[in-house]
XYZ file of C-alpha atoms in Angstrom:
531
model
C 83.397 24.228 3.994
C 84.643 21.025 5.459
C 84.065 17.525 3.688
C 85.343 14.291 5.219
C 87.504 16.281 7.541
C 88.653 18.885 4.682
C 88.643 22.235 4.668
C 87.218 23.702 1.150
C 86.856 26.849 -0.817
C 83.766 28.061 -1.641
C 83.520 27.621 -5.421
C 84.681 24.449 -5.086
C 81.985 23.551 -2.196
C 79.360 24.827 -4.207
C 80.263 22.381 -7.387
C 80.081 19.306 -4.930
C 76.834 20.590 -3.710
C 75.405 20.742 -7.231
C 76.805 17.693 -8.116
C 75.069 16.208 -4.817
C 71.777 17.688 -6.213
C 72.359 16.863 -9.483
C 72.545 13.003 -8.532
C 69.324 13.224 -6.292
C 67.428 14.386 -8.908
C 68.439 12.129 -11.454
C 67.685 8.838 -8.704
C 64.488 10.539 -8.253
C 63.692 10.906 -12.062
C 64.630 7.205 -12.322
C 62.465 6.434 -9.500
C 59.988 8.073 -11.044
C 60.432 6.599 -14.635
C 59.993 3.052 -13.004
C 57.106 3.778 -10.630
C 55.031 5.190 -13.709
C 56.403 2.231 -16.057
C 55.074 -0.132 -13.065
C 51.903 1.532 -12.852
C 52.476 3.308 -9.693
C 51.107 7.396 -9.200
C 51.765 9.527 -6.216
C 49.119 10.804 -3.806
C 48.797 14.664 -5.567
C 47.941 12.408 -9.014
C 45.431 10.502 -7.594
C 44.222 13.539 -6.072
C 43.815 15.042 -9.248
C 42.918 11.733 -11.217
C 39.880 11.586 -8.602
C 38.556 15.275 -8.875
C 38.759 15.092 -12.720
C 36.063 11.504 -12.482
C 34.103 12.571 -9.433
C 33.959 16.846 -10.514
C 34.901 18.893 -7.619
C 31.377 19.051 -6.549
C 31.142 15.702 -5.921
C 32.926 13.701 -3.286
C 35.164 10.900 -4.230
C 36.121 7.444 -2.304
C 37.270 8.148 1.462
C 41.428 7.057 1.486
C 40.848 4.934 4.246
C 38.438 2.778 1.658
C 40.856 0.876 -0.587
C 37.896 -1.585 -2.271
C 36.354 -1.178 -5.247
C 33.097 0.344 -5.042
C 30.253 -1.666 -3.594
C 26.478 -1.437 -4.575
C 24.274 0.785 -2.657
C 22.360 -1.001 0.739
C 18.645 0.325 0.113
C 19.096 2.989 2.937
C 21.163 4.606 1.083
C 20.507 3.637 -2.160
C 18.503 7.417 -3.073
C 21.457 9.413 -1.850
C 24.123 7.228 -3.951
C 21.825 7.431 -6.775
C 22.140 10.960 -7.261
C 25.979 11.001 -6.595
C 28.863 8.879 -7.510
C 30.194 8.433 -4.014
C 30.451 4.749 -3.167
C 29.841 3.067 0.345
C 31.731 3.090 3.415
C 30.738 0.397 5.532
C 29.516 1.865 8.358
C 28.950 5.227 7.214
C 26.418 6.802 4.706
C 26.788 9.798 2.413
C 24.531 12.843 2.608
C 23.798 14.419 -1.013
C 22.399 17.514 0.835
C 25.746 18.062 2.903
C 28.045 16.209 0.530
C 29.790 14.836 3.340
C 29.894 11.128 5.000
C 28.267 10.609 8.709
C 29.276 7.432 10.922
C 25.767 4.966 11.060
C 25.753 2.278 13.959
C 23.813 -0.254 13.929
C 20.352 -0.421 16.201
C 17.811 2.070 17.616
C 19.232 3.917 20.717
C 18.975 7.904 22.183
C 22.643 8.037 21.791
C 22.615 7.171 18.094
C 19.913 8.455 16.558
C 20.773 8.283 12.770
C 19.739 4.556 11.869
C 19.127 2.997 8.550
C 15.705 2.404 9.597
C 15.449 6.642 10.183
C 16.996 7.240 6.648
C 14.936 4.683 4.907
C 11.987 6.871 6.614
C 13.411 9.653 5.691
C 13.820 8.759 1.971
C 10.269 7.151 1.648
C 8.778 10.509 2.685
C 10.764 12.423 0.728
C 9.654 10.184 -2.478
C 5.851 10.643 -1.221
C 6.222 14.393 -1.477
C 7.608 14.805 -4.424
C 4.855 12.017 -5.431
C 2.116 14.420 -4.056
C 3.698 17.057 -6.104
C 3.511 15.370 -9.402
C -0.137 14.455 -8.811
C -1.180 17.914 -8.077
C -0.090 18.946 -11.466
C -2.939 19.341 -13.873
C -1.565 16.974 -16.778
C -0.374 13.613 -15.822
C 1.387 11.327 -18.157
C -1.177 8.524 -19.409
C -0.960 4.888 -18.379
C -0.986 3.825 -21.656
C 0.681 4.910 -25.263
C -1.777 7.080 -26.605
C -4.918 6.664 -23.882
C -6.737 9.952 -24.153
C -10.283 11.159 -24.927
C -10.548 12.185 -28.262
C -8.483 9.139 -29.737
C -10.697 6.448 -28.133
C -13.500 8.188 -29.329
C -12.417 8.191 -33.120
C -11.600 4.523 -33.020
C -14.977 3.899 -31.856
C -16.557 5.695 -34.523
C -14.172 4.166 -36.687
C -15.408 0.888 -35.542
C -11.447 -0.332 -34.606
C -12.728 -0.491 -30.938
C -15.819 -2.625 -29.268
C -17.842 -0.919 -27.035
C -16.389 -2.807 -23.915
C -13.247 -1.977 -24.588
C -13.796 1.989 -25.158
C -15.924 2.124 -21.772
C -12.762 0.307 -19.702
C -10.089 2.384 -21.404
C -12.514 5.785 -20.949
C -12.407 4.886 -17.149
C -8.305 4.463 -17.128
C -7.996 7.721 -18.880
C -10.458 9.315 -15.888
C -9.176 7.265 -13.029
C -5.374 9.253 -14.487
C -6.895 12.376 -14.063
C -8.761 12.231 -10.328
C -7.489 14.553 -7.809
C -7.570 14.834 -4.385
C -10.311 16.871 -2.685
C -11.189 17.003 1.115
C -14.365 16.521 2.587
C -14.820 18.607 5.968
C -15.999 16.814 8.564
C -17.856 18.765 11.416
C -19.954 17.395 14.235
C -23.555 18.911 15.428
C -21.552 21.166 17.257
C -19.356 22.978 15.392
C -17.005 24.356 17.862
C -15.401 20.882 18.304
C -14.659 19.269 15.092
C -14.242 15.697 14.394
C -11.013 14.247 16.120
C -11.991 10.427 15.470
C -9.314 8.415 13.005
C -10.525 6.607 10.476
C -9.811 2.780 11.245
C -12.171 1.097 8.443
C -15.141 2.626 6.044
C -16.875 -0.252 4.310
C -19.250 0.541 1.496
C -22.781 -1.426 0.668
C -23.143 -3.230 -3.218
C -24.367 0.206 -4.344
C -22.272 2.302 -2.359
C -24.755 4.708 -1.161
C -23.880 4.195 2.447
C -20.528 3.630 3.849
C -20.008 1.619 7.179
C -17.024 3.681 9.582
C -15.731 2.266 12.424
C -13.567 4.956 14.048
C -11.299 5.162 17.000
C -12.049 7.404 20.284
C -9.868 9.313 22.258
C -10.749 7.430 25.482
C -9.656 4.067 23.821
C -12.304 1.685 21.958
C -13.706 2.524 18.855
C -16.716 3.543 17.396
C -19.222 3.181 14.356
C -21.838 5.140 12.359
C -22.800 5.294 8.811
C -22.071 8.045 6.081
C -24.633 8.729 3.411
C -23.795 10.417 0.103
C -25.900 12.527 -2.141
C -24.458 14.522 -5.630
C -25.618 17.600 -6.174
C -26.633 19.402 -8.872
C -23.339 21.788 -8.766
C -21.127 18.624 -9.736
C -19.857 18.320 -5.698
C -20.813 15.643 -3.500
C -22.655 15.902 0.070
C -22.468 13.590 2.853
C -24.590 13.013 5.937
C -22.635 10.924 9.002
C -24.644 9.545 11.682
C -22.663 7.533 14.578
C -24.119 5.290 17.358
C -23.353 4.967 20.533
C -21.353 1.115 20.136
C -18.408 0.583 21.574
C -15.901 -2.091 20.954
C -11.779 -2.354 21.946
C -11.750 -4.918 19.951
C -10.331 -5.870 16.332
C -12.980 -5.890 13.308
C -14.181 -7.876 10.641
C -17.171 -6.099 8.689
C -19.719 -7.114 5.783
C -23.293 -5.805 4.393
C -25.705 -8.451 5.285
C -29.102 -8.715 3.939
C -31.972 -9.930 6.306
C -34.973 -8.142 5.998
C -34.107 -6.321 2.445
C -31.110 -5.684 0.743
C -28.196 -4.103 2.733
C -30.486 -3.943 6.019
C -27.922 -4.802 8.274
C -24.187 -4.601 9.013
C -22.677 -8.042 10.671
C -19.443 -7.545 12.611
C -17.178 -10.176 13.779
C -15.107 -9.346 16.918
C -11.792 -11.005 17.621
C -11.582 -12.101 20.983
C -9.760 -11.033 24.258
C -8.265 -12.780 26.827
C -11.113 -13.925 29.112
C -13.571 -12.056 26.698
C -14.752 -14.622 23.765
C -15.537 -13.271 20.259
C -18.799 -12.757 18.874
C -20.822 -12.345 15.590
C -23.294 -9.124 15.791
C -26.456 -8.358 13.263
C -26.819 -4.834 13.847
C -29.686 -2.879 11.216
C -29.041 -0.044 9.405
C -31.693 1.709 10.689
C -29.723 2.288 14.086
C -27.543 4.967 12.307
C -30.484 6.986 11.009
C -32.513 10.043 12.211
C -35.880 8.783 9.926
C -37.100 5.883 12.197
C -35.280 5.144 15.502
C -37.817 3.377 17.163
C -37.467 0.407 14.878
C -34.274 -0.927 15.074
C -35.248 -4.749 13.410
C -33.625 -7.832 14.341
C -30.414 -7.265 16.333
C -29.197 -10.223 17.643
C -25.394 -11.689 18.555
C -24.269 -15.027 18.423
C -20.939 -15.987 21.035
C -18.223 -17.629 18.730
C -14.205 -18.506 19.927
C -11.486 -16.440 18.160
C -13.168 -15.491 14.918
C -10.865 -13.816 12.075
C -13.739 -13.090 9.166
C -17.011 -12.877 8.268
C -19.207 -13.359 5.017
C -23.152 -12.982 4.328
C -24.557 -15.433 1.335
C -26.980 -14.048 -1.070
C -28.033 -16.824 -2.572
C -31.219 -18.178 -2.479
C -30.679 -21.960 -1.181
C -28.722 -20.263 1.605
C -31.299 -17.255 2.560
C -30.210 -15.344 5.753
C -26.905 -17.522 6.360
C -23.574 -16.138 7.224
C -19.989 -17.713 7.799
C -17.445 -17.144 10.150
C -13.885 -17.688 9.963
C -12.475 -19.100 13.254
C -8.925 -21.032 13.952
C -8.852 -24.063 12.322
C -12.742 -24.116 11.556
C -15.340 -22.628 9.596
C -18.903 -22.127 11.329
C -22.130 -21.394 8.742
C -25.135 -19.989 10.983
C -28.756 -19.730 9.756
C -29.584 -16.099 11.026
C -33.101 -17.281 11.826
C -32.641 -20.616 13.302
C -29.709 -20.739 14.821
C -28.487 -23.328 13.282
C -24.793 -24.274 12.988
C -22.628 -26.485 10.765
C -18.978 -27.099 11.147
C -15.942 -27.791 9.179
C -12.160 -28.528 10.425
C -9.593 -26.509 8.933
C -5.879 -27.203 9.368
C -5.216 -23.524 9.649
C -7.009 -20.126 10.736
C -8.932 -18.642 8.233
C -8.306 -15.159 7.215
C -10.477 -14.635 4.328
C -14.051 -15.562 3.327
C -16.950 -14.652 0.721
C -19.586 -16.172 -1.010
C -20.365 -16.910 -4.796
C -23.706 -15.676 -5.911
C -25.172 -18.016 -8.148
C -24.369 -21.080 -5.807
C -24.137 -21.419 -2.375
C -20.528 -22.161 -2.439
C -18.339 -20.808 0.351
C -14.473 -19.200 -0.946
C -12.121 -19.852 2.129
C -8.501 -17.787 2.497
C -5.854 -19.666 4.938
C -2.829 -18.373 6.930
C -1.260 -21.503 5.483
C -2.137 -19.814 2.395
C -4.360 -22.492 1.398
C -7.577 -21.553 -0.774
C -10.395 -23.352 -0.563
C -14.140 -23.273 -1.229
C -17.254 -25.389 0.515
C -19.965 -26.350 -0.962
C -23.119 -25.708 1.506
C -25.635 -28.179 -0.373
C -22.539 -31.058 0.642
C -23.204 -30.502 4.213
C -23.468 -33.922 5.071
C -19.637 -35.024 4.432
C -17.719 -35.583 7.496
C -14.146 -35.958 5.156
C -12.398 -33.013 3.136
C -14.306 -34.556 0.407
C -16.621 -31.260 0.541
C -13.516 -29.104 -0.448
C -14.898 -28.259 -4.059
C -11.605 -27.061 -5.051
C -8.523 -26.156 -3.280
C -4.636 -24.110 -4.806
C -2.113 -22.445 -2.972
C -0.262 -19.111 -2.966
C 3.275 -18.722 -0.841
C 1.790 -16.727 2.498
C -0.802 -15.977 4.494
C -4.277 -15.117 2.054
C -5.661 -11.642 3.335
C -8.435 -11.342 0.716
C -10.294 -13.172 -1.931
C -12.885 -11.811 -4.393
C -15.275 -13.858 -6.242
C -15.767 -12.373 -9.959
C -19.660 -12.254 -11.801
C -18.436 -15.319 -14.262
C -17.718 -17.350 -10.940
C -15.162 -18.460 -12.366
C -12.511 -16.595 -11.424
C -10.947 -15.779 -8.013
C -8.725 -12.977 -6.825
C -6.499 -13.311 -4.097
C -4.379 -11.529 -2.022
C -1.653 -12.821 0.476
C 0.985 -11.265 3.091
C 4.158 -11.595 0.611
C 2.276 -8.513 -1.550
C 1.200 -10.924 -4.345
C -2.392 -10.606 -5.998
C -3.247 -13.101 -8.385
C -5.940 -13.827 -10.639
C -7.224 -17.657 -10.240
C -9.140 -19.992 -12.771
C -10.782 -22.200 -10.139
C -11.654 -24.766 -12.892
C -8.280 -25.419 -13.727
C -6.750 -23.742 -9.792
C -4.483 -22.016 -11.902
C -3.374 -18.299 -11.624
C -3.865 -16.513 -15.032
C -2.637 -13.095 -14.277
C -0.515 -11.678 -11.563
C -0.769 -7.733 -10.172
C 2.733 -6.124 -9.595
C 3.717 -3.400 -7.085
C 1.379 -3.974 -4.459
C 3.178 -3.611 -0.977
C 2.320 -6.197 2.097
C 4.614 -7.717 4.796
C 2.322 -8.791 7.294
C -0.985 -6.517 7.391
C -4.388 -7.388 7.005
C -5.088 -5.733 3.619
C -8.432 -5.919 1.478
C -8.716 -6.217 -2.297
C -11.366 -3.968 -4.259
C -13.169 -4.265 -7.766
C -14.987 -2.389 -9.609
C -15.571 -4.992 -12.280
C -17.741 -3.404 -14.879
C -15.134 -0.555 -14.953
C -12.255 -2.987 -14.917
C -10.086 -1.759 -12.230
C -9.020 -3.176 -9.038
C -7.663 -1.342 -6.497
C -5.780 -2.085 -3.347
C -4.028 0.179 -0.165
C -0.130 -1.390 0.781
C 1.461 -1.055 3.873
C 3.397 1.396 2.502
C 0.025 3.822 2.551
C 0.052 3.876 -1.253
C -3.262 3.209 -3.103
C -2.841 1.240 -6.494
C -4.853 0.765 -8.927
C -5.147 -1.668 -12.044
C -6.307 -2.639 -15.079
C -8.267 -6.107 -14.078
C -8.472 -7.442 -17.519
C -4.083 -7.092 -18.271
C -2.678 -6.178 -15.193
C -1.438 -2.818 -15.762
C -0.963 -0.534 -13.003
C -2.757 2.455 -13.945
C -2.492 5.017 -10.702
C -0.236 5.505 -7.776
C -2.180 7.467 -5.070
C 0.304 8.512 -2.231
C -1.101 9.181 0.935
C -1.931 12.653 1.930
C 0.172 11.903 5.375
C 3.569 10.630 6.225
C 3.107 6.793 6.354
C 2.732 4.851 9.521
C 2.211 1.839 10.897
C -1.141 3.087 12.117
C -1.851 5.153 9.346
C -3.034 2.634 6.387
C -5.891 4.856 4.670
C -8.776 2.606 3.975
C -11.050 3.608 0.335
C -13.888 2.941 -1.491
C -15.102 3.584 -4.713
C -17.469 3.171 -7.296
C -18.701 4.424 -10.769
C -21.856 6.190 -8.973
C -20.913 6.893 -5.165
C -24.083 8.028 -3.451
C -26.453 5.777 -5.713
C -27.816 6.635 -9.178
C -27.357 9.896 -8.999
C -24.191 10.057 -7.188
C -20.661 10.907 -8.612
C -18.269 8.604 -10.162
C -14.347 8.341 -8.049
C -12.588 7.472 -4.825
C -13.084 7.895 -1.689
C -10.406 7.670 0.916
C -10.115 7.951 4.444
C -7.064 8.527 6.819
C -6.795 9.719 10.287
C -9.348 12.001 10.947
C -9.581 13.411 7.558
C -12.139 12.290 4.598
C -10.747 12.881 1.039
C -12.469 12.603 -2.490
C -11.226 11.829 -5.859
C -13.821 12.511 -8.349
C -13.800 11.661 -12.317
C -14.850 15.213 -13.028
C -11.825 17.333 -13.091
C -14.284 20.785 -12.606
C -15.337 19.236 -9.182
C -16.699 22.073 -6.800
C -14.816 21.567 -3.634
C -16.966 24.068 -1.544
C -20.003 21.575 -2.098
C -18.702 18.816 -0.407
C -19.209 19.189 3.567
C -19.596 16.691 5.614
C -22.475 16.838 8.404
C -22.574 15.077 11.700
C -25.388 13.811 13.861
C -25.969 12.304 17.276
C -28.449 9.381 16.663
């Protein structure tokens, strides 16, 4: 062996080379010594530090992130809830595949994994599973201890008022309702019903329901459904359409001209060169008993118009209101007759109060306001009776029986409870879902629920008198843009005799949740008619 130019044996080459090794490994315990003292590890002990927090199961942080670990963006917020794998900035972690995938921004063929995909994907993952739970016989109760036999011994007991036990009955039923479809089916029965659902409107006893349903050869049309119970505890309806056609965007109410519920009036938005219009059309169009005698139909030309409201009281017999941009028009039905009021804004949202002919106005501006009909007279805003603000556009307001009280609804998802003698809110609704849809409230005020379809195609329902949300109904298809189900319901759907529950309708198909949990599904067929 030669070192530095000398020749060496081979015992004594084979000390140096231990001594050589000897020192190397001593530098490299020192090295080591000091990296631990200063907190350093090598890559094999993070390695192992990482599999022992994350479990090999799981994946830990990527070694190209050096951050700490950021909170989850709401794409992919489910996935990171159910692992501990943190977020790469442009990337998002599959739970499924346990593996990260590259996201770019934007909507494109050559990238088709966006967040707005995966939010889709999550929200209709979290609708199934919410279909799944609500298919399950038992349901956990709104409320600590809401069930049948314990209301009924505190009212025996005397520790609840009647009130009370017939509201808290109704929460423990409106827990239990499941879903049920109606089949539709036209005279002919080798083509079934194809027509989505756009709006079903029921009358003040909800024995009829107003549809307005799309066409396959664009427009839309209407009819009316009417609902008997039958003696087997299921629920019949009878669906007669018309032959009216409109492309045009709807605003609906129950009017009452010659008797009570006679007629449907429909306000049409207008269309470029087309002007909108206010229609009167009679029930008795959309029934097989007496076609010859339709009643009063008439129309009445009106600019953009946005809603539509009948008044039932007396000092304002056979007058309705329309909503236009930046004015309100009253019409007398009869006469012809029209009074108008300047608005600073476009008014969304309109009904009447029943004991006085007072006139509840919802604003884009989200201004609320109400006119007083027997102040017609005032040319200022001095005939604004009251007037309170919520922070977006109002898309419904409900008048309650004490008057007194006003709900409303806006595009931010907020429902509020008003006192309109003080125009101050006095209890707010949480979880109701609106961005910038044209949504409708619904009460059932004896019962003491209100109810109310998102644009996230979830139905909620609450307790009116505390707020509590009491039911999340998903819908029974993936949500869409063009798939908001519209409902009604009522304590006796069909009339006295009918059958207490909800009825819901979305695309095509006509579903039923009833109170009474031994409902008879085979009853309830739907029958079509040509008028």
């Amino acid at each position: 062996m030669r070192v530095r130019g000398r020749v060496l044996n081979w015992s004594h080459g084979c000390n140096v080379v231990a001594a050589i090794a000897g020192m190397k490994k001593g530098n490299w315990r020192d090295r080591g010594r000091d990296r631990r003292r200063h907190g350093y590890r090598s890559d094999w002990q993070r390695d192992r530090t990482q599999e022992q927090r994350y479990g090999s199961s799981e994946a830990g942080p990527s070694y190209r992130d050096r951050t700490p670990e950021s909170r989850p963006s709401s794409a992919a917020a489910a996935s990171s809830s159910s692992s501990s794998a943190p977020e790469l900035p442009g990337f998002y972690f599959d739970a499924e595949k346990n593996r990260y995938f590259r996201l770019l921004p934007g909507h494109n063929n050559c990238n088709p994994l966006t967040r707005g995909l995966l939010q889709e994907r999550e929200q209709e993952k979290h609708r199934a599973r919410m279909i799944t739970e609500d298919e399950r016989p038992r349901k956990k109760a709104p409320r600590a201890g809401l069930n049948s036999a314990l209301l009924l011994q505190k009212r025996h007991l005397g520790l609840l008022p009647g009130v009370s036990y017939c509201r808290r009955i109704h929460e423990v039923k409106v827990s239990g309702m499941r879903r049920h479809r109606l089949e539709v089916q036209s005279s002919d029965s080798s083509s079934p019903n194809t027509d989505n659902f756009r709006l079903i409107v029921g009358d003040s006893a909800c024995e009829r329901v107003f549809t307005v349903n799309d066409v396959s050869h664009g427009g839309c049309k209407y009819g009316i459904m009417n609902f008997r119970g039958c003696s087997r505890g299921s629920l019949s309806v009878e669906m007669c359409d018309n032959l009216y056609f409109t492309n045009r965007k709807t605003g609906i109410c129950w009017a009452s001209v010659t008797h009570h519920d006679s007629h449907v009036l429909l306000c049409l938005v207008g269309m470029a060169e087309t002007p909108g219009c206010v229609s009167l059309l009679p029930a008795s169009l959309f029934s097989n008993s007496n076609p010859d005698q339709p009643g009063m139909l008439c129309s009445f030309k009106i600019s953009t118009a946005w809603s539509c409201a009948w008044c039932l009281n007396p000092q304002a017999d056979k007058t309705f209101s329309t909503g236009l941009s930046r004015r309100v028009i009253v019409t007398d039905a009869v006469t012809g007759r029209r009074q108008t009021y300047g608005i600073g804004s476009d008014v969304l949202a309109q009904q009447f109060a029943l004991r006085a002919p007072v006139l509840f106005n919802g604003c884009r501006s989200g201004e609320i306001f109400s006119i007083d009909l027997r102040q017609r007279g005032r040319r200022d805003h001095s005939w604004k009776a009251c007037r309170f603000y919520q922070d977006s556009a109002i898309t419904s307001v409900r008048i309650l029986q004490d008057e007194n009280y006003l709900l409303a609804a806006d595009m931010m998802g907020e429902i509020k409870l008003w006192d309109v003698r003080v125009t101050k809110p006095v209890q707010k609704y949480e979880g109701h879902h609106n961005e910038h849809a044209y949504l409708p409230l619904h009460i059932n005020e004896p019962e003491g629920l209100l109810m109310a379809v998102g644009q996230d195609c979830y139905t909620r329902l609450w307790s009116l008198g505390d707020g509590k949300l009491l039911r999340t109904i998903p819908s029974p298809h993936p949500a869409g843009k063009d798939l908001i189900p519209s409902v009604v319901f009522s304590s006796q759907l069909g009339g006295s005799r009918g059958l207490p529950g909800l009825l819901m309708a979305v695309r095509h198909d006509l579903y039923y949740f009833p109170y009474n949990s031994d409902y008879q599904e085979g009853g309830g067929v739907v029958a079509e008619a040509a008028c």
